[in-house]
Tab-separated table of C-alpha atoms in Angstrom:
chain	number	residue	atom	x	y	z
G	1	UNK	CA	-45.303	-69.057	96.119
G	2	UNK	CA	-47.237	-69.322	92.851
G	3	UNK	CA	-45.569	-69.961	89.482
G	4	UNK	CA	-45.348	-67.910	86.269
G	5	UNK	CA	-44.302	-69.278	82.878
G	6	UNK	CA	-44.134	-68.033	79.289
G	7	UNK	CA	-45.361	-69.516	76.017
G	8	UNK	CA	-43.648	-67.753	73.118
G	9	UNK	CA	-46.205	-68.582	70.406
G	10	UNK	CA	-49.716	-69.992	69.874
G	11	UNK	CA	-47.970	-72.798	67.978
G	12	UNK	CA	-46.476	-73.936	71.305
G	13	UNK	CA	-49.507	-73.537	73.538
G	14	UNK	CA	-50.319	-77.259	73.358
G	15	UNK	CA	-47.145	-77.869	75.374
G	16	UNK	CA	-48.558	-75.963	78.352
G	17	UNK	CA	-51.230	-76.857	80.884
G	18	UNK	CA	-53.964	-74.192	80.941
G	19	UNK	CA	-56.370	-75.581	83.503
G	20	UNK	CA	-56.288	-73.831	86.858
G	21	UNK	CA	-54.216	-70.909	85.566
G	22	UNK	CA	-54.645	-67.285	84.629
G	23	UNK	CA	-53.531	-66.910	81.019
G	24	UNK	CA	-52.397	-63.432	79.999
G	25	UNK	CA	-52.543	-63.040	76.211
G	26	UNK	CA	-50.052	-60.512	74.866
G	27	UNK	CA	-49.866	-58.857	71.432
G	28	UNK	CA	-48.048	-55.594	72.103
G	29	UNK	CA	-47.887	-54.416	68.439
G	30	UNK	CA	-50.847	-53.969	68.479
G	31	UNK	CA	-53.954	-56.031	69.238
G	32	UNK	CA	-53.976	-56.198	73.038
G	33	UNK	CA	-52.779	-52.598	73.305
G	34	UNK	CA	-55.645	-51.573	71.016
G	35	UNK	CA	-58.160	-53.575	73.051
G	36	UNK	CA	-57.077	-51.854	76.255
G	37	UNK	CA	-57.357	-48.435	74.575
G	38	UNK	CA	-60.837	-49.274	73.257
G	39	UNK	CA	-62.137	-50.452	76.637
G	40	UNK	CA	-60.650	-47.405	78.361
G	41	UNK	CA	-62.357	-45.049	75.938
G	42	UNK	CA	-65.943	-46.134	75.781
G	43	UNK	CA	-66.168	-49.523	74.041
G	44	UNK	CA	-68.411	-51.635	76.287
G	45	UNK	CA	-67.355	-55.084	75.048
G	46	UNK	CA	-65.153	-56.711	72.426
G	47	UNK	CA	-65.868	-59.930	70.572
G	48	UNK	CA	-62.604	-61.391	69.314
G	49	UNK	CA	-62.905	-63.291	66.047
G	50	UNK	CA	-60.391	-65.700	64.574
G	51	UNK	CA	-61.169	-64.874	60.928
G	52	UNK	CA	-62.313	-61.972	58.768
G	53	UNK	CA	-65.655	-63.415	57.683
G	54	UNK	CA	-66.769	-64.155	61.232
G	55	UNK	CA	-65.897	-60.594	62.178
G	56	UNK	CA	-67.670	-59.053	59.168
G	57	UNK	CA	-70.851	-60.907	60.092
G	58	UNK	CA	-70.931	-59.172	63.483
G	59	UNK	CA	-71.801	-55.878	61.779
G	60	UNK	CA	-75.346	-57.162	61.203
G	61	UNK	CA	-75.661	-57.603	64.983
G	62	UNK	CA	-74.854	-53.977	65.701
G	63	UNK	CA	-71.118	-54.269	66.282
G	64	UNK	CA	-68.439	-51.957	65.003
G	65	UNK	CA	-65.997	-54.145	63.112
G	66	UNK	CA	-62.218	-53.879	63.219
G	67	UNK	CA	-60.065	-56.058	60.965
G	68	UNK	CA	-56.332	-56.145	60.403
G	69	UNK	CA	-54.038	-58.375	58.403
G	70	UNK	CA	-50.292	-57.914	57.985
G	71	UNK	CA	-50.372	-54.562	59.738
G	72	UNK	CA	-53.029	-52.815	57.615
G	73	UNK	CA	-56.808	-52.414	57.834
G	74	UNK	CA	-58.591	-55.274	56.063
G	75	UNK	CA	-60.833	-54.354	53.155
G	76	UNK	CA	-64.399	-53.506	54.104
G	77	UNK	CA	-63.732	-52.859	57.816
G	78	UNK	CA	-64.557	-49.660	59.692
G	79	UNK	CA	-61.464	-49.856	61.847
G	80	UNK	CA	-58.073	-51.511	61.799
G	81	UNK	CA	-55.704	-52.200	64.660
G	82	UNK	CA	-54.569	-48.763	65.797
G	83	UNK	CA	-55.069	-47.927	69.479
G	84	UNK	CA	-55.113	-44.232	68.640
G	85	UNK	CA	-58.388	-44.630	66.732
G	86	UNK	CA	-60.214	-45.069	70.041
G	87	UNK	CA	-58.769	-42.174	72.006
G	88	UNK	CA	-61.274	-39.614	70.702
G	89	UNK	CA	-64.017	-41.362	72.733
G	90	UNK	CA	-66.389	-41.372	69.770
G	91	UNK	CA	-67.437	-44.951	70.534
G	92	UNK	CA	-69.090	-44.572	73.945
G	93	UNK	CA	-71.117	-47.669	74.925
G	94	UNK	CA	-70.656	-49.295	71.525
G	95	UNK	CA	-69.759	-52.937	70.967
G	96	UNK	CA	-66.745	-53.966	68.915
G	97	UNK	CA	-65.885	-57.119	66.983
G	98	UNK	CA	-62.195	-57.453	66.190
G	99	UNK	CA	-59.897	-59.769	64.250
G	100	UNK	CA	-56.122	-59.418	63.866
G	101	UNK	CA	-53.250	-61.400	62.399
G	102	UNK	CA	-51.939	-62.781	65.682
G	103	UNK	CA	-53.644	-61.544	68.839
G	104	UNK	CA	-57.165	-62.837	68.348
G	105	UNK	CA	-55.776	-66.261	67.399
G	106	UNK	CA	-53.832	-66.406	70.663
G	107	UNK	CA	-57.005	-65.585	72.590
G	108	UNK	CA	-58.935	-68.364	70.859
G	109	UNK	CA	-56.130	-70.830	71.661
G	110	UNK	CA	-56.201	-69.921	75.360
G	111	UNK	CA	-59.582	-71.569	75.924
G	112	UNK	CA	-59.401	-73.932	78.874
G	113	UNK	CA	-57.722	-71.521	81.271
G	114	UNK	CA	-59.443	-70.570	84.504
G	115	UNK	CA	-59.233	-66.923	83.476
G	116	UNK	CA	-58.044	-65.140	80.337
G	117	UNK	CA	-56.690	-61.596	80.596
G	118	UNK	CA	-55.201	-59.387	77.921
G	119	UNK	CA	-51.819	-57.854	78.632
G	120	UNK	CA	-50.361	-54.543	77.478
G	121	UNK	CA	-47.902	-51.960	78.779
G	122	UNK	CA	-50.631	-49.271	79.087
G	123	UNK	CA	-52.338	-51.316	81.823
G	124	UNK	CA	-49.406	-53.333	83.177
G	125	UNK	CA	-49.718	-52.455	86.861
G	126	UNK	CA	-53.488	-52.909	86.843
G	127	UNK	CA	-52.992	-56.412	85.469
G	128	UNK	CA	-50.360	-57.119	88.132
G	129	UNK	CA	-52.727	-55.956	90.864
G	130	UNK	CA	-55.527	-58.165	89.600
G	131	UNK	CA	-53.303	-61.246	89.332
G	132	UNK	CA	-51.890	-60.703	92.809
G	133	UNK	CA	-55.424	-60.592	94.190
G	134	UNK	CA	-55.945	-64.143	92.922
G	135	UNK	CA	-54.279	-67.321	94.152
G	136	UNK	CA	-53.399	-68.876	90.806
G	137	UNK	CA	-50.425	-69.740	88.657
G	138	UNK	CA	-49.900	-67.607	85.548
G	139	UNK	CA	-49.114	-68.448	81.941
G	140	UNK	CA	-48.140	-65.545	79.688
G	141	UNK	CA	-49.228	-66.413	76.134
G	142	UNK	CA	-47.331	-64.376	73.555
G	143	UNK	CA	-49.099	-63.941	70.213
G	144	UNK	CA	-45.796	-63.744	68.339
G	145	UNK	CA	-45.800	-63.189	64.587
G	146	UNK	CA	-47.449	-65.846	62.408
G	147	UNK	CA	-46.429	-68.610	64.791
G	148	UNK	CA	-42.911	-67.343	65.432
G	149	UNK	CA	-41.227	-65.744	68.444
G	150	UNK	CA	-41.272	-61.969	68.556
G	151	UNK	CA	-39.336	-59.569	70.710
G	152	UNK	CA	-41.999	-57.133	71.905
G	153	UNK	CA	-44.427	-59.708	73.322
G	154	UNK	CA	-41.605	-61.602	74.982
G	155	UNK	CA	-40.145	-58.446	76.538
G	156	UNK	CA	-43.567	-57.554	77.955
G	157	UNK	CA	-43.697	-61.077	79.374
G	158	UNK	CA	-40.386	-60.371	81.090
G	159	UNK	CA	-41.786	-57.133	82.500
G	160	UNK	CA	-44.790	-59.004	83.884
G	161	UNK	CA	-42.609	-61.727	85.420
G	162	UNK	CA	-40.506	-59.000	87.063
G	163	UNK	CA	-43.579	-57.156	88.354
G	164	UNK	CA	-45.027	-60.352	89.841
G	165	UNK	CA	-41.860	-61.480	91.612
G	166	UNK	CA	-43.241	-60.788	95.105
G	167	UNK	CA	-45.961	-63.421	94.635
G	168	UNK	CA	-44.914	-65.600	91.666
G	169	UNK	CA	-41.608	-67.265	90.874
G	170	UNK	CA	-40.340	-68.023	87.384
G	171	UNK	CA	-41.221	-71.620	86.598
G	172	UNK	CA	-39.389	-72.124	83.311
G	173	UNK	CA	-36.262	-70.975	81.491
G	174	UNK	CA	-38.329	-68.671	79.295
G	175	UNK	CA	-39.555	-66.701	82.304
G	176	UNK	CA	-36.046	-66.501	83.776
G	177	UNK	CA	-34.561	-65.346	80.456
G	178	UNK	CA	-37.203	-62.740	79.654
G	179	UNK	CA	-37.117	-61.298	83.171
G	180	UNK	CA	-33.362	-60.898	82.805
G	181	UNK	CA	-33.766	-59.276	79.380
G	182	UNK	CA	-36.319	-56.814	80.735
G	183	UNK	CA	-34.072	-55.944	83.677
G	184	UNK	CA	-31.304	-55.142	81.187
G	185	UNK	CA	-33.297	-53.347	78.480
G	186	UNK	CA	-36.528	-52.170	80.102
G	187	UNK	CA	-35.199	-48.657	80.778
G	188	UNK	CA	-35.345	-47.941	77.013
G	189	UNK	CA	-38.205	-49.950	75.575
G	190	UNK	CA	-38.553	-47.974	72.369
G	191	UNK	CA	-34.847	-47.917	71.663
G	192	UNK	CA	-34.433	-51.640	72.231
G	193	UNK	CA	-37.605	-52.649	70.392
G	194	UNK	CA	-36.773	-50.480	67.392
G	195	UNK	CA	-34.773	-53.555	66.336
G	196	UNK	CA	-37.859	-55.781	66.423
G	197	UNK	CA	-39.023	-57.040	63.046
G	198	UNK	CA	-42.662	-56.099	63.633
G	199	UNK	CA	-41.720	-52.603	64.803
G	200	UNK	CA	-39.970	-52.188	61.446
G	201	UNK	CA	-43.096	-53.422	59.639
G	202	UNK	CA	-45.182	-50.827	61.447
G	203	UNK	CA	-42.640	-48.090	60.758
G	204	UNK	CA	-42.957	-48.937	57.084
G	205	UNK	CA	-46.652	-48.061	57.434
G	206	UNK	CA	-45.738	-44.689	59.044
G	207	UNK	CA	-47.407	-45.427	62.362
G	208	UNK	CA	-44.643	-44.584	64.822
G	209	UNK	CA	-47.259	-42.963	67.061
G	210	UNK	CA	-48.903	-46.364	67.538
G	211	UNK	CA	-45.575	-47.795	68.677
G	212	UNK	CA	-45.111	-44.947	71.156
G	213	UNK	CA	-48.559	-45.588	72.621
G	214	UNK	CA	-48.065	-49.354	72.843
G	215	UNK	CA	-44.850	-48.892	74.843
G	216	UNK	CA	-46.215	-46.318	77.301
G	217	UNK	CA	-46.793	-47.944	80.705
G	218	UNK	CA	-49.749	-47.487	83.025
G	219	UNK	CA	-51.984	-45.108	81.105
G	220	UNK	CA	-55.076	-46.936	82.326
G	221	UNK	CA	-56.176	-48.670	85.520
G	222	UNK	CA	-58.531	-51.208	83.970
G	223	UNK	CA	-58.057	-54.937	83.447
G	224	UNK	CA	-59.257	-56.642	80.278
G	225	UNK	CA	-60.815	-60.043	80.928
G	226	UNK	CA	-62.639	-62.585	78.777
G	227	UNK	CA	-66.045	-63.338	80.285
G	228	UNK	CA	-68.460	-65.644	78.416
G	229	UNK	CA	-66.358	-65.331	75.237
G	230	UNK	CA	-66.481	-61.525	75.399
G	231	UNK	CA	-63.712	-59.150	76.420
G	232	UNK	CA	-64.793	-56.601	79.024
G	233	UNK	CA	-63.149	-54.236	81.472
G	234	UNK	CA	-63.255	-55.379	85.076
G	235	UNK	CA	-63.123	-53.038	88.049
G	236	UNK	CA	-60.217	-50.634	88.144
G	237	UNK	CA	-57.095	-51.687	90.033
């Protein structure tokens, strides 16, 4: 049986071996949830940028630009980090460049893995199906909040460990603990995660609807995968 482990923060990723593994990058509130929504609603590809200036420069190459810092749209950007902005399907076949406080950093720090996927509740089962079609160990890379542990990414990691249990066993204490937490609290994601510090930050910006979307499972059947430094949707699962 293959193994699955969890890294709670990009600040800890150097403690994990990436080579030979599928790394699933997770930023539930909201970057990876937004990326899934964008790919499911017309965006053809996403370039993830570590900083604002790199992302701004992509506009001259024909990209829509989305920038977020500390939960709000960065100055001078067309879009922020709300998944709901993409649901109108006004962006069919357009390319997107995106930078966020935590999620895009975690993606950049996952370089060296055999494959990099993005994880979110709205495409959880599709991601499970893809992983189970491969014969590789899995590392779930939580974006956290500015280098620290956060609850929502870690609870998603527990959900993924639980969903993979037929083919992957928990390798480390983190995977065992988060699977147990999800088994206990997963029946009421919104209620439990209303305690999370980042959920409270988002509520302060009056974007409860974003939280509802980010915690809704299996809206889409696509898998988000980094190919040649670009995030694309692979075949539906």
